[in-house]
mmCIF file of C-alpha atoms in Angstrom:
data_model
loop_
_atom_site.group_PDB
_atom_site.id
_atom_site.type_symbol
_atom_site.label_atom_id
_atom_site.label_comp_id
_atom_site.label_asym_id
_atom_site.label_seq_id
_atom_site.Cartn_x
_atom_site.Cartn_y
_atom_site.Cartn_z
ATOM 1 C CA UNK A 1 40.437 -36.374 -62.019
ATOM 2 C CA UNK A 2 41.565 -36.120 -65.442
ATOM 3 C CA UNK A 3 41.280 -39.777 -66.287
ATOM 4 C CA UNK A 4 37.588 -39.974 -64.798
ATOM 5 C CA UNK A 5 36.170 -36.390 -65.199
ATOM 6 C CA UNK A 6 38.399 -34.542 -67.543
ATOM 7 C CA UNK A 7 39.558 -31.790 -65.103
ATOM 8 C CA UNK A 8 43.365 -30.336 -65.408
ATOM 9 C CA UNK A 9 44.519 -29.206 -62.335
ATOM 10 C CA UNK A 10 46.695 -29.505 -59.346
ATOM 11 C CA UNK A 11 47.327 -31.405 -56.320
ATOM 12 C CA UNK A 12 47.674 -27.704 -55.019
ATOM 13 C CA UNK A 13 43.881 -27.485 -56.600
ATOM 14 C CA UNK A 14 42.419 -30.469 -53.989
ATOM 15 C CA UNK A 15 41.246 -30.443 -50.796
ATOM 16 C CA UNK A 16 40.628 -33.702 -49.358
ATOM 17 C CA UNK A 17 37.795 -33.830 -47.786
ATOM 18 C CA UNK A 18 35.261 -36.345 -45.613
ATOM 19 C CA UNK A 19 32.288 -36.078 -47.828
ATOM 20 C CA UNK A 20 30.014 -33.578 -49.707
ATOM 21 C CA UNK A 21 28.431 -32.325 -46.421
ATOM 22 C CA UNK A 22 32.011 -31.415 -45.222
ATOM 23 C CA UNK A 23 32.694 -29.859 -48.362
ATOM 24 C CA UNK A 24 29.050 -28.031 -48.469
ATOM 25 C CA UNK A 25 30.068 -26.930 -45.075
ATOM 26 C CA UNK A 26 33.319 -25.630 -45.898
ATOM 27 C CA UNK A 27 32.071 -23.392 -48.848
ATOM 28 C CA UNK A 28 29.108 -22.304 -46.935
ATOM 29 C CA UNK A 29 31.259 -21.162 -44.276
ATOM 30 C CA UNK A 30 33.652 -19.207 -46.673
ATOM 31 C CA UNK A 31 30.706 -17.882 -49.142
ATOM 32 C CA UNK A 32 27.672 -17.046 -47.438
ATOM 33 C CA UNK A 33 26.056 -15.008 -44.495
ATOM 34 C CA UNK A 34 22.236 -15.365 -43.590
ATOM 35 C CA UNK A 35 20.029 -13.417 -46.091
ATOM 36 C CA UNK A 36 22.279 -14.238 -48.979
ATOM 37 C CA UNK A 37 20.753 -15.839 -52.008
ATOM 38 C CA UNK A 38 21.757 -19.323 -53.443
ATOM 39 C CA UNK A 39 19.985 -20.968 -56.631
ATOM 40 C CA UNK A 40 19.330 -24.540 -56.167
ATOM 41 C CA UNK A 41 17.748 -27.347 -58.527
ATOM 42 C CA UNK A 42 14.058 -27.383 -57.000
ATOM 43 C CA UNK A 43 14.375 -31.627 -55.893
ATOM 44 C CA UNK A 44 17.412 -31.495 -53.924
ATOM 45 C CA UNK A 45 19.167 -33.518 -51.474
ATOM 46 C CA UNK A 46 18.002 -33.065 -47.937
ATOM 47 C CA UNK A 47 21.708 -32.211 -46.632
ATOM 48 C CA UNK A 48 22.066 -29.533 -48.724
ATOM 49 C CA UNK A 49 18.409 -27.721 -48.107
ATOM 50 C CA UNK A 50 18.987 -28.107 -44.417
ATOM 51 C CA UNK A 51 22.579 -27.057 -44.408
ATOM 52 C CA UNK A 52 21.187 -23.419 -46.222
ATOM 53 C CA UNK A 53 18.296 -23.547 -43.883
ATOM 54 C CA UNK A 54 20.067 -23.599 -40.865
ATOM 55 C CA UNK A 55 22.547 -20.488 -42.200
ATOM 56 C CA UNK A 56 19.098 -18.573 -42.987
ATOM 57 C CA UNK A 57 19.794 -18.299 -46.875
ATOM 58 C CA UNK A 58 17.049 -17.515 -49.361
ATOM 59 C CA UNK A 59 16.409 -20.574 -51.790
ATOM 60 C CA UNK A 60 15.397 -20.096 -55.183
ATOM 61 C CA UNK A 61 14.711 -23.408 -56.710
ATOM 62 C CA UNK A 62 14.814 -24.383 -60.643
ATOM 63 C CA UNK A 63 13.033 -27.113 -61.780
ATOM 64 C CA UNK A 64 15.076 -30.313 -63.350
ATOM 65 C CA UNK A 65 13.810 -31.767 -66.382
ATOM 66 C CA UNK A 66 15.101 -35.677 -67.960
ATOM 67 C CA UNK A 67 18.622 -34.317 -68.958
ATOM 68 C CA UNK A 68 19.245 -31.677 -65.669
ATOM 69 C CA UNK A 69 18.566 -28.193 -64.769
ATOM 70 C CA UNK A 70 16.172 -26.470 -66.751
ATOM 71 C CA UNK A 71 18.292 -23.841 -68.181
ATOM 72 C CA UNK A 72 15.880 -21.475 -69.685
ATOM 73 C CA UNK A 73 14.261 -21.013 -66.255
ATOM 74 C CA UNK A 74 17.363 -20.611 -64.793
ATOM 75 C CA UNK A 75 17.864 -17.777 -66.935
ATOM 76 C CA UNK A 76 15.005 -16.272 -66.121
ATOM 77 C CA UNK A 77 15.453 -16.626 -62.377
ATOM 78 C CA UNK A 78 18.966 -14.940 -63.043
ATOM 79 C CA UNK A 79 16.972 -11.779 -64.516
ATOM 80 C CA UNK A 80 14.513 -11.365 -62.202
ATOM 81 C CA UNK A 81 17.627 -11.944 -59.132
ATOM 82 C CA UNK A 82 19.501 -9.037 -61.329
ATOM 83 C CA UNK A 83 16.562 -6.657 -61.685
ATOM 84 C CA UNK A 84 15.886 -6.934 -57.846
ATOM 85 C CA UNK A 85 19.491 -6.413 -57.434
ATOM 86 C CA UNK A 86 20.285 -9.331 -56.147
ATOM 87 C CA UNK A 87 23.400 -11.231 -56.641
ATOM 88 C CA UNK A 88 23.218 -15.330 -56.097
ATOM 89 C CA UNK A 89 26.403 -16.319 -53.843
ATOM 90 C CA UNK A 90 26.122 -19.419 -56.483
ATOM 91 C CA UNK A 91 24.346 -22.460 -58.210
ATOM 92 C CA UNK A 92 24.087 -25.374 -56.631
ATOM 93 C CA UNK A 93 23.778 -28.503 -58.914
ATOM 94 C CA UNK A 94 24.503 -32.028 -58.664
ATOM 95 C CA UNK A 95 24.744 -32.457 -62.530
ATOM 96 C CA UNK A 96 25.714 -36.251 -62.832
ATOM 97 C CA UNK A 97 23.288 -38.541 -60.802
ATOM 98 C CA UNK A 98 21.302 -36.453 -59.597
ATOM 99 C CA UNK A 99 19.946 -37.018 -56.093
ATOM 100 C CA UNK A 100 17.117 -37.649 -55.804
ATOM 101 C CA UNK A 101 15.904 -37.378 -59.248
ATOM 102 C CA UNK A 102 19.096 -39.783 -60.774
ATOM 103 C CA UNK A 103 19.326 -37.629 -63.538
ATOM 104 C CA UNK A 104 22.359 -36.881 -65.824
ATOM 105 C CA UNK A 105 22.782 -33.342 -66.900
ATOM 106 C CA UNK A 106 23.749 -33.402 -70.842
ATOM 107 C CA UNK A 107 26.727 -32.006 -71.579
ATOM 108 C CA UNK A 108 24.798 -29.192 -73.613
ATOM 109 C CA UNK A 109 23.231 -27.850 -70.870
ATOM 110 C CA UNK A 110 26.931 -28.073 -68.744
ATOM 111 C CA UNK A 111 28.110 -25.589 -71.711
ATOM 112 C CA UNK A 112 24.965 -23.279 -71.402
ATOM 113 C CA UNK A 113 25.244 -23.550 -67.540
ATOM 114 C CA UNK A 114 28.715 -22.128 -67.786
ATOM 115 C CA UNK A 115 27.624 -19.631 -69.945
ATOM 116 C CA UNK A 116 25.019 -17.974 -67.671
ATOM 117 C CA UNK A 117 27.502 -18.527 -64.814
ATOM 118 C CA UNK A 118 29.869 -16.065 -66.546
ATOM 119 C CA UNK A 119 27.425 -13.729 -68.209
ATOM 120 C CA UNK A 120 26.046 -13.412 -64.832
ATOM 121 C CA UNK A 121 28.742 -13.613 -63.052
ATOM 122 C CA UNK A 122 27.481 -16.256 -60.217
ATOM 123 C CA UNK A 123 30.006 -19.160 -59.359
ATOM 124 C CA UNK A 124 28.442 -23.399 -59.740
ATOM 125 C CA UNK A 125 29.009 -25.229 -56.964
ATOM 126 C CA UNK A 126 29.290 -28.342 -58.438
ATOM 127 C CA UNK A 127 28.335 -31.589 -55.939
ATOM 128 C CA UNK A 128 30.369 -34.354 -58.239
ATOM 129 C CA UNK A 129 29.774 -36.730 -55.588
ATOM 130 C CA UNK A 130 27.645 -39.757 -57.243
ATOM 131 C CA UNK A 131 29.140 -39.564 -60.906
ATOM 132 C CA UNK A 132 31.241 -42.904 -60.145
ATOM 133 C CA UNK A 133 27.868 -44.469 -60.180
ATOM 134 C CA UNK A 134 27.847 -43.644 -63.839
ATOM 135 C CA UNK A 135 27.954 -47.664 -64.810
ATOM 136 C CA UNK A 136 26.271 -48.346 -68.692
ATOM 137 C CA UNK A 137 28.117 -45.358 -69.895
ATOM 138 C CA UNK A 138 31.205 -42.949 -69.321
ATOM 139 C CA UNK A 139 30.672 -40.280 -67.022
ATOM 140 C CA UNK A 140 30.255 -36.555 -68.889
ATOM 141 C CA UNK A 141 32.667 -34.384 -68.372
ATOM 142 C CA UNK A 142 32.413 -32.364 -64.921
ATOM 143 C CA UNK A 143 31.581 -28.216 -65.671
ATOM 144 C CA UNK A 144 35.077 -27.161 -64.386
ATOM 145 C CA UNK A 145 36.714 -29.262 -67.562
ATOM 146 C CA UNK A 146 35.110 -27.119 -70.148
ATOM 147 C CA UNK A 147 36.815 -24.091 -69.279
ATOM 148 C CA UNK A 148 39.442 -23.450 -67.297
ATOM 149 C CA UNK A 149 37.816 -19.923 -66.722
ATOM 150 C CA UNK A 150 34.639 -20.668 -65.249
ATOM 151 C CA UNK A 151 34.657 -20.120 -61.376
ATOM 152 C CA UNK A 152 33.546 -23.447 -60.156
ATOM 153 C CA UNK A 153 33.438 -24.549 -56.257
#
């Protein structure tokens, strides 16, 4: 992990795990009850939406543009969450190859990501599941390398 996505941690830090619907499962299981709120880039992969469907979890999508999640929306959709007094369980992104889109989130908008995660207070579930397929360039770094602070699944 620290060779290919520049995360420090643990073998105490890793769970092992079948594939990112296991692992979707297993979070969804520990972090959310129907009626809770998760924020979710707007194309998504099918798994995912179905997984929250089935739960009964309220959706709120933000659109993706070329480099990843729009971040200004998802700003706003964190203000109008807080002023209904709402608070996400998380944000859902898949930030390097993007499914379906393919996208690669720049590594900008993985620092201002962070930074609403924490002014908010709202943890990223980050999906790191297609970055190997990363192949005319070197993967970005995943979120949980910039800071060691940030709360991410």
């Amino acid at each position: 992990l620290k060779a290919s996505a520049s995360i420090r941690c643990s073998e105490k830090e890793i769970l092992v795990v079948s594939g990112s619907l296991q692992a979707l499962d297993l979070v969804n299981q520990t972090f959310l009850k129907k009626g809770d709120t998760v924020i979710i880039e707007e194309e998504n992969y099918g798994g995912t939406i179905s997984r929250l469907k089935k739960i009964g979890v309220k959706m709120v999508g933000v659109p993706l543009e070329r480099d990843g999640m729009n971040i200004t929306e998802l700003e706003q959709v964190l203000q109008d969450l807080e002023q209904k007094g709402v608070n996400p369980r998380y944000i859902y992104t898949i930030p390097t190859i993007q499914n379906p889109t393919g996208t690669i989130m720049s590594v900008q908008k993985r620092k201002a990501l962070i930074a609403l995660s924490k002014k908010y207070n709202v943890p990223i579930f980050e999906d790191d599941c297609y970055a190997d397929l990363v192949f005319e360039k070197k993967r970005p770094p995943a979120l949980k390398s910039f800071d060691d602070d940030v709360y991410v699944i």
